[in-house]
Amino acid sequence: MTTRFRISASLFSASFFARPVAATALLVAMGGCTSPRDGSLEEFARWHDGARAQAQAGALSWSELYKQSFDRLTALPPSLQQDTRLENTVLLLSTARKYEANEITAQQFALEREHIETQLQARLR
């Protein structure tokens, strides 16, 4: 019996092994898609820790810290963690502006900041 389609051994071999290679490449690409998001949040956290230390030392105003935090967070890929952090950053920015406008005392600002940051940590768990 003669078939109408003939496939050479090399063509068959190439098509047979192409699927596992393509599947592997897809898995690697998908894995690569998740790590920048995680990495960008970790990078933000490292930056935030340093900037927060500057604000505590008086080298950076609290409102500037939270404004920069907002700008950096909005540049990150969307995620639930980003949304939660943005929401808290807006609250902290508002509180910092009240403090810097002498509408609340330093003690009130510290208490409110601690409360908002504690809520953030609980929501991120």
mmCIF file of C-alpha atoms in Angstrom:
data_model
loop_
_atom_site.group_PDB
_atom_site.id
_atom_site.type_symbol
_atom_site.label_atom_id
_atom_site.label_comp_id
_atom_site.label_asym_id
_atom_site.label_seq_id
_atom_site.Cartn_x
_atom_site.Cartn_y
_atom_site.Cartn_z
ATOM 1 C CA MET A 1 0.000 0.000 0.000
ATOM 2 C CA THR A 2 1.346 3.385 -0.949
ATOM 3 C CA THR A 3 0.604 6.434 1.165
ATOM 4 C CA ARG A 4 0.081 9.813 -0.339
ATOM 5 C CA PHE A 5 2.057 11.584 2.335
ATOM 6 C CA ARG A 6 5.569 10.685 3.165
ATOM 7 C CA ILE A 7 7.458 12.178 6.058
ATOM 8 C CA SER A 8 11.181 11.912 6.302
ATOM 9 C CA ALA A 9 12.667 10.584 9.510
ATOM 10 C CA SER A 10 14.295 13.928 10.305
ATOM 11 C CA LEU A 11 11.030 15.851 9.795
ATOM 12 C CA PHE A 12 9.145 13.337 11.948
ATOM 13 C CA SER A 13 11.802 13.560 14.636
ATOM 14 C CA ALA A 14 11.729 17.364 14.604
ATOM 15 C CA SER A 15 7.940 17.513 14.903
ATOM 16 C CA PHE A 16 7.885 14.788 17.572
ATOM 17 C CA PHE A 17 10.368 16.609 19.815
ATOM 18 C CA ALA A 18 9.048 20.109 19.104
ATOM 19 C CA ARG A 19 6.082 19.764 21.449
ATOM 20 C CA PRO A 20 8.044 19.023 24.634
ATOM 21 C CA VAL A 21 10.459 21.826 23.792
ATOM 22 C CA ALA A 22 7.570 24.234 23.173
ATOM 23 C CA ALA A 23 5.867 23.160 26.398
ATOM 24 C CA THR A 24 9.086 23.674 28.343
ATOM 25 C CA ALA A 25 9.573 27.104 26.794
ATOM 26 C CA LEU A 26 5.995 28.036 27.699
ATOM 27 C CA LEU A 27 6.475 26.948 31.314
ATOM 28 C CA VAL A 28 9.697 28.923 31.585
ATOM 29 C CA ALA A 29 7.989 31.989 30.109
ATOM 30 C CA MET A 30 5.041 31.648 32.482
ATOM 31 C CA GLY A 31 7.376 31.247 35.429
ATOM 32 C CA GLY A 32 9.201 34.365 34.337
ATOM 33 C CA CYS A 33 5.946 36.299 34.308
ATOM 34 C CA THR A 34 5.301 35.768 37.990
ATOM 35 C CA SER A 35 8.706 36.580 39.380
ATOM 36 C CA PRO A 36 8.976 40.250 38.232
ATOM 37 C CA ARG A 37 5.775 41.029 40.129
ATOM 38 C CA ASP A 38 7.127 39.434 43.287
ATOM 39 C CA GLY A 39 10.494 41.060 42.683
ATOM 40 C CA SER A 40 9.000 44.475 42.120
ATOM 41 C CA LEU A 41 7.059 44.313 45.397
ATOM 42 C CA GLU A 42 10.200 43.200 47.204
ATOM 43 C CA GLU A 43 12.136 46.031 45.580
ATOM 44 C CA PHE A 44 9.417 48.479 46.645
ATOM 45 C CA ALA A 45 9.574 47.152 50.227
ATOM 46 C CA ARG A 46 13.367 47.614 50.322
ATOM 47 C CA TRP A 47 13.051 51.160 48.990
ATOM 48 C CA HIS A 48 10.230 51.929 51.436
ATOM 49 C CA ASP A 49 12.248 50.722 54.423
ATOM 50 C CA GLY A 50 15.113 53.047 53.496
ATOM 51 C CA ALA A 51 12.836 56.002 52.775
ATOM 52 C CA ARG A 52 10.932 55.425 56.025
ATOM 53 C CA ALA A 53 14.217 55.536 57.938
ATOM 54 C CA GLN A 54 14.974 58.868 56.233
ATOM 55 C CA ALA A 55 11.555 60.215 57.253
ATOM 56 C CA GLN A 56 12.105 59.091 60.859
ATOM 57 C CA ALA A 57 15.489 60.859 60.831
ATOM 58 C CA GLY A 58 13.900 64.025 59.448
ATOM 59 C CA ALA A 59 15.787 63.868 56.136
ATOM 60 C CA LEU A 60 12.535 63.317 54.209
ATOM 61 C CA SER A 61 9.104 64.684 55.014
ATOM 62 C CA TRP A 62 6.440 62.109 55.810
ATOM 63 C CA SER A 63 4.135 63.439 53.114
ATOM 64 C CA GLU A 64 6.936 63.162 50.549
ATOM 65 C CA LEU A 65 7.569 59.571 51.629
ATOM 66 C CA TYR A 66 3.930 58.658 51.070
ATOM 67 C CA LYS A 67 3.702 60.626 47.819
ATOM 68 C CA GLN A 68 6.723 58.767 46.456
ATOM 69 C CA SER A 69 5.270 55.492 47.763
ATOM 70 C CA PHE A 70 2.048 56.173 45.884
ATOM 71 C CA ASP A 71 3.935 56.978 42.673
ATOM 72 C CA ARG A 72 6.056 53.832 42.933
ATOM 73 C CA LEU A 73 3.094 51.604 43.785
ATOM 74 C CA THR A 74 1.040 52.801 40.831
ATOM 75 C CA ALA A 75 3.941 51.891 38.542
ATOM 76 C CA LEU A 76 3.897 48.250 39.735
ATOM 77 C CA PRO A 77 1.942 45.495 37.988
ATOM 78 C CA PRO A 78 -1.607 45.282 39.380
ATOM 79 C CA SER A 79 -2.140 42.901 42.289
ATOM 80 C CA LEU A 80 -4.212 42.615 45.444
ATOM 81 C CA GLN A 81 -1.153 43.477 47.516
ATOM 82 C CA GLN A 82 -0.608 46.597 45.413
ATOM 83 C CA ASP A 83 -4.245 47.643 45.935
ATOM 84 C CA THR A 84 -3.984 47.160 49.692
ATOM 85 C CA ARG A 85 -0.739 49.104 49.891
ATOM 86 C CA LEU A 86 -2.162 51.933 47.761
ATOM 87 C CA GLU A 87 -5.220 52.239 49.976
ATOM 88 C CA ASN A 88 -3.078 52.504 53.110
ATOM 89 C CA THR A 89 -0.637 54.890 51.434
ATOM 90 C CA VAL A 90 -3.481 57.308 50.670
ATOM 91 C CA LEU A 91 -4.561 57.199 54.326
ATOM 92 C CA LEU A 92 -0.983 57.757 55.483
ATOM 93 C CA LEU A 93 -0.464 60.630 53.035
ATOM 94 C CA SER A 94 -3.592 62.335 54.310
ATOM 95 C CA THR A 95 -2.508 61.867 57.920
ATOM 96 C CA ALA A 96 1.006 63.142 57.173
ATOM 97 C CA ARG A 97 -0.377 66.283 55.538
ATOM 98 C CA LYS A 98 -2.553 66.946 58.605
ATOM 99 C CA TYR A 99 0.511 66.567 60.818
ATOM 100 C CA GLU A 100 2.649 68.852 58.643
ATOM 101 C CA ALA A 101 -0.159 71.446 58.629
ATOM 102 C CA ASN A 102 -0.206 71.281 62.470
ATOM 103 C CA GLU A 103 -3.769 69.943 62.468
ATOM 104 C CA ILE A 104 -2.688 66.989 64.632
ATOM 105 C CA THR A 105 0.166 66.577 67.103
ATOM 106 C CA ALA A 106 3.274 64.467 66.591
ATOM 107 C CA GLN A 107 1.891 61.951 69.087
ATOM 108 C CA GLN A 108 -1.455 61.732 67.247
ATOM 109 C CA PHE A 109 0.390 61.296 63.964
ATOM 110 C CA ALA A 110 2.579 58.518 65.388
ATOM 111 C CA LEU A 111 -0.453 56.696 66.814
ATOM 112 C CA GLU A 112 -2.440 57.012 63.592
ATOM 113 C CA ARG A 113 0.540 55.933 61.474
ATOM 114 C CA GLU A 114 1.141 52.903 63.695
ATOM 115 C CA HIS A 115 -2.553 51.963 63.525
ATOM 116 C CA ILE A 116 -2.688 52.174 59.716
ATOM 117 C CA GLU A 117 0.589 50.269 59.304
ATOM 118 C CA THR A 118 -0.599 47.537 61.708
ATOM 119 C CA GLN A 119 -3.803 47.157 59.701
ATOM 120 C CA LEU A 120 -1.741 46.912 56.512
ATOM 121 C CA GLN A 121 0.435 44.146 57.919
ATOM 122 C CA ALA A 122 -2.641 42.214 59.056
ATOM 123 C CA ARG A 123 -4.260 42.521 55.624
ATOM 124 C CA LEU A 124 -1.113 41.371 53.823
ATOM 125 C CA ARG A 125 -0.926 38.108 55.785
#
